[in-house]
PDB file of N, CA and C in Angstrom:
ATOM      1  N   MET A1063     -26.812 -43.391  15.570  1.00 52.00           N
ATOM      2  CA  MET A1063     -26.434 -42.027  15.194  1.00 52.00           C
ATOM      3  C   MET A1063     -27.236 -41.067  16.053  1.00 52.00           C
ATOM      4  N   SER A1064     -26.541 -40.139  16.750  1.00 51.00           N
ATOM      5  CA  SER A1064     -27.244 -39.130  17.548  1.00 51.00           C
ATOM      6  C   SER A1064     -27.698 -38.003  16.637  1.00 51.00           C
ATOM      7  N   SER A1065     -28.506 -37.087  17.168  1.00 55.00           N
ATOM      8  CA  SER A1065     -29.051 -36.005  16.346  1.00 55.00           C
ATOM      9  C   SER A1065     -27.992 -34.970  15.955  1.00 55.00           C
ATOM     10  N   THR A1066     -26.811 -34.997  16.592  1.00 63.00           N
ATOM     11  CA  THR A1066     -25.768 -34.012  16.277  1.00 63.00           C
ATOM     12  C   THR A1066     -24.649 -34.589  15.423  1.00 63.00           C
ATOM     13  N   GLU A1067     -24.741 -35.853  15.063  1.00 79.00           N
ATOM     14  CA  GLU A1067     -23.688 -36.484  14.275  1.00 79.00           C
ATOM     15  C   GLU A1067     -24.125 -36.634  12.828  1.00 79.00           C
ATOM     16  N   TRP A1068     -23.157 -36.700  11.937  1.00 84.00           N
ATOM     17  CA  TRP A1068     -23.429 -36.966  10.521  1.00 84.00           C
ATOM     18  C   TRP A1068     -23.559 -38.454  10.320  1.00 84.00           C
ATOM     19  N   PRO A1069     -24.326 -38.872   9.329  1.00 88.00           N
ATOM     20  CA  PRO A1069     -24.485 -40.310   9.048  1.00 88.00           C
ATOM     21  C   PRO A1069     -23.148 -40.950   8.677  1.00 88.00           C
ATOM     22  N   ASP A1070     -22.986 -42.204   9.122  1.00 90.00           N
ATOM     23  CA  ASP A1070     -21.764 -42.956   8.822  1.00 90.00           C
ATOM     24  C   ASP A1070     -21.975 -43.972   7.705  1.00 90.00           C
ATOM     25  N   THR A1071     -23.193 -44.394   7.519  1.00 92.00           N
ATOM     26  CA  THR A1071     -23.460 -45.459   6.553  1.00 92.00           C
ATOM     27  C   THR A1071     -24.467 -44.976   5.515  1.00 92.00           C
ATOM     28  N   PRO A1072     -24.541 -45.663   4.386  1.00 93.00           N
ATOM     29  CA  PRO A1072     -25.551 -45.294   3.386  1.00 93.00           C
ATOM     30  C   PRO A1072     -26.971 -45.391   3.942  1.00 93.00           C
ATOM     31  N   GLU A1073     -27.221 -46.364   4.814  1.00 93.00           N
ATOM     32  CA  GLU A1073     -28.553 -46.523   5.403  1.00 93.00           C
ATOM     33  C   GLU A1073     -28.909 -45.327   6.295  1.00 93.00           C
ATOM     34  N   GLU A1074     -27.937 -44.880   7.094  1.00 91.00           N
ATOM     35  CA  GLU A1074     -28.170 -43.709   7.947  1.00 91.00           C
ATOM     36  C   GLU A1074     -28.385 -42.451   7.101  1.00 91.00           C
ATOM     37  N   MET A1075     -27.669 -42.367   5.983  1.00 92.00           N
ATOM     38  CA  MET A1075     -27.837 -41.219   5.093  1.00 92.00           C
ATOM     39  C   MET A1075     -29.219 -41.240   4.457  1.00 92.00           C
ATOM     40  N   ALA A1076     -29.680 -42.413   4.035  1.00 92.00           N
ATOM     41  CA  ALA A1076     -31.011 -42.539   3.445  1.00 92.00           C
ATOM     42  C   ALA A1076     -32.083 -42.168   4.472  1.00 92.00           C
ATOM     43  N   ALA A1077     -31.887 -42.571   5.717  1.00 91.00           N
ATOM     44  CA  ALA A1077     -32.851 -42.238   6.766  1.00 91.00           C
ATOM     45  C   ALA A1077     -32.878 -40.730   7.003  1.00 91.00           C
ATOM     46  N   LEU A1078     -31.717 -40.101   6.980  1.00 89.00           N
ATOM     47  CA  LEU A1078     -31.650 -38.654   7.137  1.00 89.00           C
ATOM     48  C   LEU A1078     -32.346 -37.960   5.977  1.00 89.00           C
ATOM     49  N   ALA A1079     -32.075 -38.398   4.769  1.00 90.00           N
ATOM     50  CA  ALA A1079     -32.680 -37.796   3.580  1.00 90.00           C
ATOM     51  C   ALA A1079     -34.196 -37.956   3.602  1.00 90.00           C
ATOM     52  N   ALA A1080     -34.688 -39.058   4.127  1.00 91.00           N
ATOM     53  CA  ALA A1080     -36.137 -39.298   4.184  1.00 91.00           C
ATOM     54  C   ALA A1080     -36.819 -38.336   5.150  1.00 91.00           C
ATOM     55  N   ARG A1081     -36.070 -37.868   6.151  1.00 91.00           N
ATOM     56  CA  ARG A1081     -36.659 -36.934   7.125  1.00 91.00           C
ATOM     57  C   ARG A1081     -36.645 -35.491   6.636  1.00 91.00           C
ATOM     58  N   LEU A1082     -35.889 -35.181   5.585  1.00 89.00           N
ATOM     59  CA  LEU A1082     -35.811 -33.800   5.091  1.00 89.00           C
ATOM     60  C   LEU A1082     -37.139 -33.389   4.482  1.00 89.00           C
ATOM     61  N   GLU A1083     -37.492 -32.153   4.704  1.00 88.00           N
ATOM     62  CA  GLU A1083     -38.749 -31.638   4.183  1.00 88.00           C
ATOM     63  C   GLU A1083     -38.446 -30.392   3.350  1.00 88.00           C
ATOM     64  N   TYR A1084     -38.851 -30.397   2.106  1.00 87.00           N
ATOM     65  CA  TYR A1084     -38.598 -29.284   1.201  1.00 87.00           C
ATOM     66  C   TYR A1084     -39.897 -28.495   1.021  1.00 87.00           C
ATOM     67  N   THR A1085     -39.807 -27.177   1.259  1.00 90.00           N
ATOM     68  CA  THR A1085     -40.983 -26.318   1.095  1.00 90.00           C
ATOM     69  C   THR A1085     -40.564 -25.037   0.394  1.00 90.00           C
ATOM     70  N   ASP A1086     -41.556 -24.244   0.024  1.00 91.00           N
ATOM     71  CA  ASP A1086     -41.295 -22.935  -0.564  1.00 91.00           C
ATOM     72  C   ASP A1086     -41.416 -21.824   0.480  1.00 91.00           C
ATOM     73  N   GLU A1087     -41.476 -22.206   1.744  1.00 90.00           N
ATOM     74  CA  GLU A1087     -41.581 -21.227   2.819  1.00 90.00           C
ATOM     75  C   GLU A1087     -40.286 -20.422   2.909  1.00 90.00           C
ATOM     76  N   PRO A1088     -40.398 -19.105   3.167  1.00 90.00           N
ATOM     77  CA  PRO A1088     -39.175 -18.304   3.324  1.00 90.00           C
ATOM     78  C   PRO A1088     -38.418 -18.722   4.587  1.00 90.00           C
ATOM     79  N   VAL A1089     -37.126 -18.629   4.509  1.00 87.00           N
ATOM     80  CA  VAL A1089     -36.275 -18.950   5.656  1.00 87.00           C
ATOM     81  C   VAL A1089     -35.402 -17.756   5.981  1.00 87.00           C
ATOM     82  N   GLU A1090     -34.971 -17.681   7.217  1.00 86.00           N
ATOM     83  CA  GLU A1090     -34.066 -16.615   7.615  1.00 86.00           C
ATOM     84  C   GLU A1090     -32.641 -17.032   7.272  1.00 86.00           C
ATOM     85  N   LEU A1091     -31.989 -16.225   6.466  1.00 81.00           N
ATOM     86  CA  LEU A1091     -30.624 -16.539   6.044  1.00 81.00           C
ATOM     87  C   LEU A1091     -29.632 -16.079   7.096  1.00 81.00           C
ATOM     88  N   PRO A1092     -28.469 -16.723   7.162  1.00 79.00           N
ATOM     89  CA  PRO A1092     -27.447 -16.265   8.102  1.00 79.00           C
ATOM     90  C   PRO A1092     -26.968 -14.875   7.705  1.00 79.00           C
ATOM     91  N   PRO A1093     -26.452 -14.114   8.674  1.00 77.00           N
ATOM     92  CA  PRO A1093     -26.005 -12.754   8.348  1.00 77.00           C
ATOM     93  C   PRO A1093     -24.846 -12.774   7.357  1.00 77.00           C
ATOM     94  N   THR A1094     -24.829 -11.787   6.491  1.00 77.00           N
ATOM     95  CA  THR A1094     -23.729 -11.651   5.536  1.00 77.00           C
ATOM     96  C   THR A1094     -22.689 -10.714   6.127  1.00 77.00           C
ATOM     97  N   PRO A1095     -21.458 -10.798   5.657  1.00 75.00           N
ATOM     98  CA  PRO A1095     -20.431  -9.890   6.157  1.00 75.00           C
ATOM     99  C   PRO A1095     -20.829  -8.434   5.917  1.00 75.00           C
ATOM    100  N   GLY A1096     -20.364  -7.557   6.799  1.00 74.00           N
ATOM    101  CA  GLY A1096     -20.665  -6.138   6.672  1.00 74.00           C
ATOM    102  C   GLY A1096     -19.945  -5.515   5.491  1.00 74.00           C
ATOM    103  N   PRO A1097     -20.049  -4.190   5.376  1.00 74.00           N
ATOM    104  CA  PRO A1097     -19.446  -3.506   4.231  1.00 74.00           C
ATOM    105  C   PRO A1097     -17.925  -3.658   4.176  1.00 74.00           C
ATOM    106  N   GLU A1098     -17.311  -3.953   5.314  1.00 72.00           N
ATOM    107  CA  GLU A1098     -15.855  -4.113   5.336  1.00 72.00           C
ATOM    108  C   GLU A1098     -15.442  -5.565   5.154  1.00 72.00           C
ATOM    109  N   GLY A1099     -16.401  -6.461   4.925  1.00 76.00           N
ATOM    110  CA  GLY A1099     -16.078  -7.868   4.731  1.00 76.00           C
ATOM    111  C   GLY A1099     -16.013  -8.614   6.049  1.00 76.00           C
ATOM    112  N   ILE A1100     -15.470  -9.795   6.009  1.00 78.00           N
ATOM    113  CA  ILE A1100     -15.351 -10.628   7.204  1.00 78.00           C
ATOM    114  C   ILE A1100     -14.208 -10.086   8.051  1.00 78.00           C
ATOM    115  N   MET A1101     -14.475  -9.907   9.328  1.00 82.00           N
ATOM    116  CA  MET A1101     -13.473  -9.362  10.242  1.00 82.00           C
ATOM    117  C   MET A1101     -12.683 -10.497  10.893  1.00 82.00           C
ATOM    118  N   VAL A1102     -11.407 -10.264  11.098  1.00 83.00           N
ATOM    119  CA  VAL A1102     -10.518 -11.214  11.755  1.00 83.00           C
ATOM    120  C   VAL A1102     -10.075 -10.587  13.068  1.00 83.00           C
ATOM    121  N   SER A1103     -10.168 -11.344  14.147  1.00 87.00           N
ATOM    122  CA  SER A1103      -9.727 -10.844  15.451  1.00 87.00           C
ATOM    123  C   SER A1103      -8.232 -11.049  15.606  1.00 87.00           C
ATOM    124  N   ARG A1104      -7.577 -10.069  16.181  1.00 89.00           N
ATOM    125  CA  ARG A1104      -6.147 -10.142  16.484  1.00 89.00           C
ATOM    126  C   ARG A1104      -5.943  -9.699  17.923  1.00 89.00           C
ATOM    127  N   SER A1105      -5.057 -10.355  18.613  1.00 91.00           N
ATOM    128  CA  SER A1105      -4.696  -9.956  19.961  1.00 91.00           C
ATOM    129  C   SER A1105      -3.524  -8.991  19.856  1.00 91.00           C
ATOM    130  N   LEU A1106      -3.578  -7.914  20.618  1.00 90.00           N
ATOM    131  CA  LEU A1106      -2.548  -6.889  20.521  1.00 90.00           C
ATOM    132  C   LEU A1106      -2.182  -6.418  21.913  1.00 90.00           C
ATOM    133  N   LYS A1107      -0.905  -6.423  22.233  1.00 95.00           N
ATOM    134  CA  LYS A1107      -0.440  -5.915  23.519  1.00 95.00           C
ATOM    135  C   LYS A1107       0.136  -4.527  23.308  1.00 95.00           C
ATOM    136  N   MET A1108      -0.211  -3.600  24.231  1.00 95.00           N
ATOM    137  CA  MET A1108       0.298  -2.241  24.132  1.00 95.00           C
ATOM    138  C   MET A1108       0.422  -1.658  25.530  1.00 95.00           C
ATOM    139  N   PRO A1109       1.263  -0.658  25.679  1.00 96.00           N
ATOM    140  CA  PRO A1109       1.386   0.000  26.977  1.00 96.00           C
ATOM    141  C   PRO A1109       0.069   0.683  27.354  1.00 96.00           C
ATOM    142  N   THR A1110      -0.173   0.826  28.650  1.00 97.00           N
ATOM    143  CA  THR A1110      -1.424   1.419  29.119  1.00 97.00           C
ATOM    144  C   THR A1110      -1.598   2.858  28.649  1.00 97.00           C
ATOM    145  N   ASP A1111      -0.502   3.617  28.555  1.00 97.00           N
ATOM    146  CA  ASP A1111      -0.643   5.008  28.105  1.00 97.00           C
ATOM    147  C   ASP A1111      -1.069   5.072  26.633  1.00 97.00           C
ATOM    148  N   LEU A1112      -0.581   4.152  25.805  1.00 96.00           N
ATOM    149  CA  LEU A1112      -0.999   4.106  24.407  1.00 96.00           C
ATOM    150  C   LEU A1112      -2.469   3.706  24.309  1.00 96.00           C
ATOM    151  N   ASP A1113      -2.878   2.746  25.141  1.00 97.00           N
ATOM    152  CA  ASP A1113      -4.276   2.334  25.161  1.00 97.00           C
ATOM    153  C   ASP A1113      -5.176   3.509  25.541  1.00 97.00           C
ATOM    154  N   ALA A1114      -4.763   4.284  26.528  1.00 97.00           N
ATOM    155  CA  ALA A1114      -5.546   5.450  26.947  1.00 97.00           C
ATOM    156  C   ALA A1114      -5.638   6.484  25.824  1.00 97.00           C
ATOM    157  N   ARG A1115      -4.544   6.684  25.106  1.00 97.00           N
ATOM    158  CA  ARG A1115      -4.558   7.640  23.981  1.00 97.00           C
ATOM    159  C   ARG A1115      -5.497   7.173  22.883  1.00 97.00           C
ATOM    160  N   ILE A1116      -5.506   5.869  22.611  1.00 96.00           N
ATOM    161  CA  ILE A1116      -6.408   5.322  21.582  1.00 96.00           C
ATOM    162  C   ILE A1116      -7.857   5.499  22.010  1.00 96.00           C
ATOM    163  N   LYS A1117      -8.157   5.205  23.276  1.00 97.00           N
ATOM    164  CA  LYS A1117      -9.514   5.386  23.783  1.00 97.00           C
ATOM    165  C   LYS A1117      -9.961   6.831  23.629  1.00 97.00           C
ATOM    166  N   ALA A1118      -9.095   7.770  24.014  1.00 97.00           N
ATOM    167  CA  ALA A1118      -9.435   9.185  23.931  1.00 97.00           C
ATOM    168  C   ALA A1118      -9.619   9.635  22.484  1.00 97.00           C
ATOM    169  N   ALA A1119      -8.716   9.213  21.604  1.00 96.00           N
ATOM    170  CA  ALA A1119      -8.809   9.616  20.198  1.00 96.00           C
ATOM    171  C   ALA A1119     -10.068   9.051  19.555  1.00 96.00           C
ATOM    172  N   ALA A1120     -10.420   7.826  19.875  1.00 96.00           N
ATOM    173  CA  ALA A1120     -11.635   7.229  19.323  1.00 96.00           C
ATOM    174  C   ALA A1120     -12.870   7.961  19.838  1.00 96.00           C
ATOM    175  N   ALA A1121     -12.870   8.267  21.129  1.00 97.00           N
ATOM    176  CA  ALA A1121     -14.008   8.993  21.713  1.00 97.00           C
ATOM    177  C   ALA A1121     -14.153  10.372  21.086  1.00 97.00           C
ATOM    178  N   ASP A1122     -13.041  11.058  20.870  1.00 96.00           N
ATOM    179  CA  ASP A1122     -13.072  12.388  20.241  1.00 96.00           C
ATOM    180  C   ASP A1122     -13.687  12.337  18.849  1.00 96.00           C
ATOM    181  N   ARG A1123     -13.465  11.242  18.146  1.00 94.00           N
ATOM    182  CA  ARG A1123     -13.963  11.102  16.770  1.00 94.00           C
ATOM    183  C   ARG A1123     -15.339  10.440  16.711  1.00 94.00           C
ATOM    184  N   GLY A1124     -15.823   9.947  17.853  1.00 95.00           N
ATOM    185  CA  GLY A1124     -17.119   9.285  17.883  1.00 95.00           C
ATOM    186  C   GLY A1124     -17.133   7.936  17.192  1.00 95.00           C
ATOM    187  N   ILE A1125     -15.997   7.246  17.217  1.00 94.00           N
ATOM    188  CA  ILE A1125     -15.899   5.922  16.601  1.00 94.00           C
ATOM    189  C   ILE A1125     -15.373   4.933  17.629  1.00 94.00           C
ATOM    190  N   THR A1126     -15.450   3.658  17.296  1.00 94.00           N
ATOM    191  CA  THR A1126     -14.937   2.646  18.217  1.00 94.00           C
ATOM    192  C   THR A1126     -13.411   2.615  18.171  1.00 94.00           C
ATOM    193  N   GLN A1127     -12.847   2.058  19.223  1.00 95.00           N
ATOM    194  CA  GLN A1127     -11.389   1.902  19.243  1.00 95.00           C
ATOM    195  C   GLN A1127     -10.931   0.983  18.114  1.00 95.00           C
ATOM    196  N   SER A1128     -11.710  -0.052  17.843  1.00 93.00           N
ATOM    197  CA  SER A1128     -11.353  -0.968  16.749  1.00 93.00           C
ATOM    198  C   SER A1128     -11.314  -0.241  15.416  1.00 93.00           C
ATOM    199  N   MET A1129     -12.319   0.617  15.183  1.00 91.00           N
ATOM    200  CA  MET A1129     -12.352   1.348  13.923  1.00 91.00           C
ATOM    201  C   MET A1129     -11.164   2.305  13.819  1.00 91.00           C
ATOM    202  N   LEU A1130     -10.847   2.985  14.917  1.00 93.00           N
ATOM    203  CA  LEU A1130      -9.696   3.895  14.896  1.00 93.00           C
ATOM    204  C   LEU A1130      -8.417   3.125  14.599  1.00 93.00           C
ATOM    205  N   MET A1131      -8.232   1.980  15.252  1.00 94.00           N
ATOM    206  CA  MET A1131      -7.012   1.208  15.014  1.00 94.00           C
ATOM    207  C   MET A1131      -6.948   0.692  13.579  1.00 94.00           C
ATOM    208  N   ARG A1132      -8.104   0.292  13.012  1.00 91.00           N
ATOM    209  CA  ARG A1132      -8.105  -0.126  11.604  1.00 91.00           C
ATOM    210  C   ARG A1132      -7.700   1.035  10.704  1.00 91.00           C
ATOM    211  N   GLN A1133      -8.228   2.240  10.990  1.00 91.00           N
ATOM    212  CA  GLN A1133      -7.883   3.413  10.183  1.00 91.00           C
ATOM    213  C   GLN A1133      -6.387   3.726  10.297  1.00 91.00           C
ATOM    214  N   LEU A1134      -5.863   3.664  11.511  1.00 91.00           N
ATOM    215  CA  LEU A1134      -4.432   3.944  11.705  1.00 91.00           C
ATOM    216  C   LEU A1134      -3.563   2.903  11.003  1.00 91.00           C
ATOM    217  N   LEU A1135      -3.968   1.642  11.068  1.00 91.00           N
ATOM    218  CA  LEU A1135      -3.209   0.600  10.378  1.00 91.00           C
ATOM    219  C   LEU A1135      -3.256   0.791   8.867  1.00 91.00           C
ATOM    220  N   GLU A1136      -4.444   1.132   8.339  1.00 88.00           N
ATOM    221  CA  GLU A1136      -4.564   1.401   6.895  1.00 88.00           C
ATOM    222  C   GLU A1136      -3.646   2.547   6.485  1.00 88.00           C
ATOM    223  N   THR A1137      -3.638   3.620   7.271  1.00 86.00           N
ATOM    224  CA  THR A1137      -2.793   4.776   6.967  1.00 86.00           C
ATOM    225  C   THR A1137      -1.315   4.398   7.008  1.00 86.00           C
ATOM    226  N   GLY A1138      -0.938   3.657   8.051  1.00 85.00           N
ATOM    227  CA  GLY A1138       0.457   3.229   8.173  1.00 85.00           C
ATOM    228  C   GLY A1138       0.884   2.316   7.042  1.00 85.00           C
ATOM    229  N   LEU A1139       0.005   1.371   6.676  1.00 87.00           N
ATOM    230  CA  LEU A1139       0.342   0.466   5.567  1.00 87.00           C
ATOM    231  C   LEU A1139       0.417   1.217   4.242  1.00 87.00           C
ATOM    232  N   ALA A1140      -0.474   2.190   4.037  1.00 83.00           N
ATOM    233  CA  ALA A1140      -0.429   2.974   2.796  1.00 83.00           C
ATOM    234  C   ALA A1140       0.897   3.720   2.702  1.00 83.00           C
ATOM    235  N   ALA A1141       1.359   4.262   3.831  1.00 80.00           N
ATOM    236  CA  ALA A1141       2.638   4.981   3.833  1.00 80.00           C
ATOM    237  C   ALA A1141       3.789   4.032   3.492  1.00 80.00           C
ATOM    238  N   ILE A1142       3.738   2.835   4.049  1.00 81.00           N
ATOM    239  CA  ILE A1142       4.799   1.862   3.779  1.00 81.00           C
ATOM    240  C   ILE A1142       4.760   1.411   2.317  1.00 81.00           C
ATOM    241  N   GLU A1143       3.558   1.155   1.818  1.00 83.00           N
ATOM    242  CA  GLU A1143       3.420   0.614   0.468  1.00 83.00           C
ATOM    243  C   GLU A1143       3.683   1.644  -0.628  1.00 83.00           C
ATOM    244  N   HIS A1144       3.432   2.914  -0.340  1.00 78.00           N
ATOM    245  CA  HIS A1144       3.555   3.947  -1.374  1.00 78.00           C
ATOM    246  C   HIS A1144       4.693   4.920  -1.112  1.00 78.00           C
ATOM    247  N   ASP A1145       5.503   4.625  -0.157  1.00 75.00           N
ATOM    248  CA  ASP A1145       6.625   5.489   0.180  1.00 75.00           C
ATOM    249  C   ASP A1145       7.805   4.570   0.478  1.00 75.00           C
ATOM    250  N   HIS A1146       8.908   5.164   0.815  1.00 72.00           N
ATOM    251  CA  HIS A1146      10.079   4.382   1.185  1.00 72.00           C
ATOM    252  C   HIS A1146      10.548   4.850   2.552  1.00 72.00           C
ATOM    253  N   PRO A1147       9.819   4.430   3.599  1.00 68.00           N
ATOM    254  CA  PRO A1147      10.193   4.887   4.935  1.00 68.00           C
ATOM    255  C   PRO A1147      11.570   4.364   5.331  1.00 68.00           C
ATOM    256  N   ILE A1148      12.248   5.156   6.146  1.00 74.00           N
ATOM    257  CA  ILE A1148      13.556   4.747   6.658  1.00 74.00           C
ATOM    258  C   ILE A1148      13.498   4.800   8.175  1.00 74.00           C
ATOM    259  N   SER A1149      14.412   4.138   8.808  1.00 76.00           N
ATOM    260  CA  SER A1149      14.429   4.137  10.266  1.00 76.00           C
ATOM    261  C   SER A1149      14.911   5.485  10.785  1.00 76.00           C
ATOM    262  N   LEU A1150      14.578   5.778  12.026  1.00 79.00           N
ATOM    263  CA  LEU A1150      15.007   7.022  12.650  1.00 79.00           C
ATOM    264  C   LEU A1150      16.533   7.100  12.694  1.00 79.00           C
ATOM    265  N   THR A1151      17.179   5.978  12.955  1.00 85.00           N
ATOM    266  CA  THR A1151      18.647   5.942  12.990  1.00 85.00           C
ATOM    267  C   THR A1151      19.236   6.338  11.634  1.00 85.00           C
ATOM    268  N   ASP A1152      18.676   5.818  10.554  1.00 84.00           N
ATOM    269  CA  ASP A1152      19.160   6.172   9.219  1.00 84.00           C
ATOM    270  C   ASP A1152      18.913   7.643   8.918  1.00 84.00           C
ATOM    271  N   ALA A1153      17.775   8.178   9.363  1.00 84.00           N
ATOM    272  CA  ALA A1153      17.474   9.593   9.128  1.00 84.00           C
ATOM    273  C   ALA A1153      18.467  10.485   9.882  1.00 84.00           C
ATOM    274  N   ILE A1154      18.769  10.151  11.119  1.00 88.00           N
ATOM    275  CA  ILE A1154      19.726  10.941  11.908  1.00 88.00           C
ATOM    276  C   ILE A1154      21.114  10.880  11.276  1.00 88.00           C
ATOM    277  N   ARG A1155      21.491   9.697  10.829  1.00 87.00           N
ATOM    278  CA  ARG A1155      22.796   9.532  10.190  1.00 87.00           C
ATOM    279  C   ARG A1155      22.876  10.385   8.919  1.00 87.00           C
ATOM    280  N   ALA A1156      21.802  10.395   8.120  1.00 87.00           N
ATOM    281  CA  ALA A1156      21.788  11.175   6.889  1.00 87.00           C
ATOM    282  C   ALA A1156      21.841  12.672   7.201  1.00 87.00           C
ATOM    283  N   LEU A1157      21.073  13.101   8.187  1.00 88.00           N
ATOM    284  CA  LEU A1157      21.074  14.531   8.553  1.00 88.00           C
ATOM    285  C   LEU A1157      22.408  14.958   9.141  1.00 88.00           C
ATOM    286  N   ALA A1158      23.037  14.077   9.917  1.00 89.00           N
ATOM    287  CA  ALA A1158      24.315  14.420  10.516  1.00 89.00           C
ATOM    288  C   ALA A1158      25.396  14.593   9.454  1.00 89.00           C
ATOM    289  N   GLY A1159      25.244  13.946   8.323  1.00 87.00           N
ATOM    290  CA  GLY A1159      26.239  14.033   7.260  1.00 87.00           C
ATOM    291  C   GLY A1159      26.088  15.272   6.388  1.00 87.00           C
ATOM    292  N   LEU A1160      25.017  16.048   6.573  1.00 87.00           N
ATOM    293  CA  LEU A1160      24.833  17.255   5.773  1.00 87.00           C
ATOM    294  C   LEU A1160      25.783  18.342   6.240  1.00 87.00           C
ATOM    295  N   PRO A1161      26.260  19.183   5.295  1.00 85.00           N
ATOM    296  CA  PRO A1161      27.150  20.272   5.716  1.00 85.00           C
ATOM    297  C   PRO A1161      26.399  21.284   6.569  1.00 85.00           C
ATOM    298  N   LYS A1162      27.094  21.877   7.499  1.00 81.00           N
ATOM    299  CA  LYS A1162      26.521  22.881   8.402  1.00 81.00           C
ATOM    300  C   LYS A1162      26.183  24.133   7.599  1.00 81.00           C
ATOM    301  N   SER A1163      25.045  24.749   7.893  1.00 76.00           N
ATOM    302  CA  SER A1163      24.691  25.993   7.197  1.00 76.00           C
ATOM    303  C   SER A1163      25.369  27.156   7.902  1.00 76.00           C
ATOM    304  N   ALA A1164      25.634  28.226   7.131  1.00 61.00           N
ATOM    305  CA  ALA A1164      26.368  29.378   7.679  1.00 61.00           C
ATOM    306  C   ALA A1164      25.516  30.244   8.536  1.00 61.00           C
TER     307      ALA A1164
END
């Protein structure tokens, strides 16, 4: 058994357990997720002009591009979840059907 492998047999496990040392010394814990929880990376393709607009908008607000995109996604999802958005085509069709004003 190498130092990077887990034991395969009860004997190897007993040997590993015999080498463990238990103390009351403080240890450094792994970092915990930030206030927003565990982050998931997503790959996103966008036109260069949209990317430039996001960079500029984030810089204007003094936040990262990732934070701005998260805020925009939250806003967009809230609108979808709490409203009944319609497509632009449906909106034009509905407006075209209205009577003309005098």
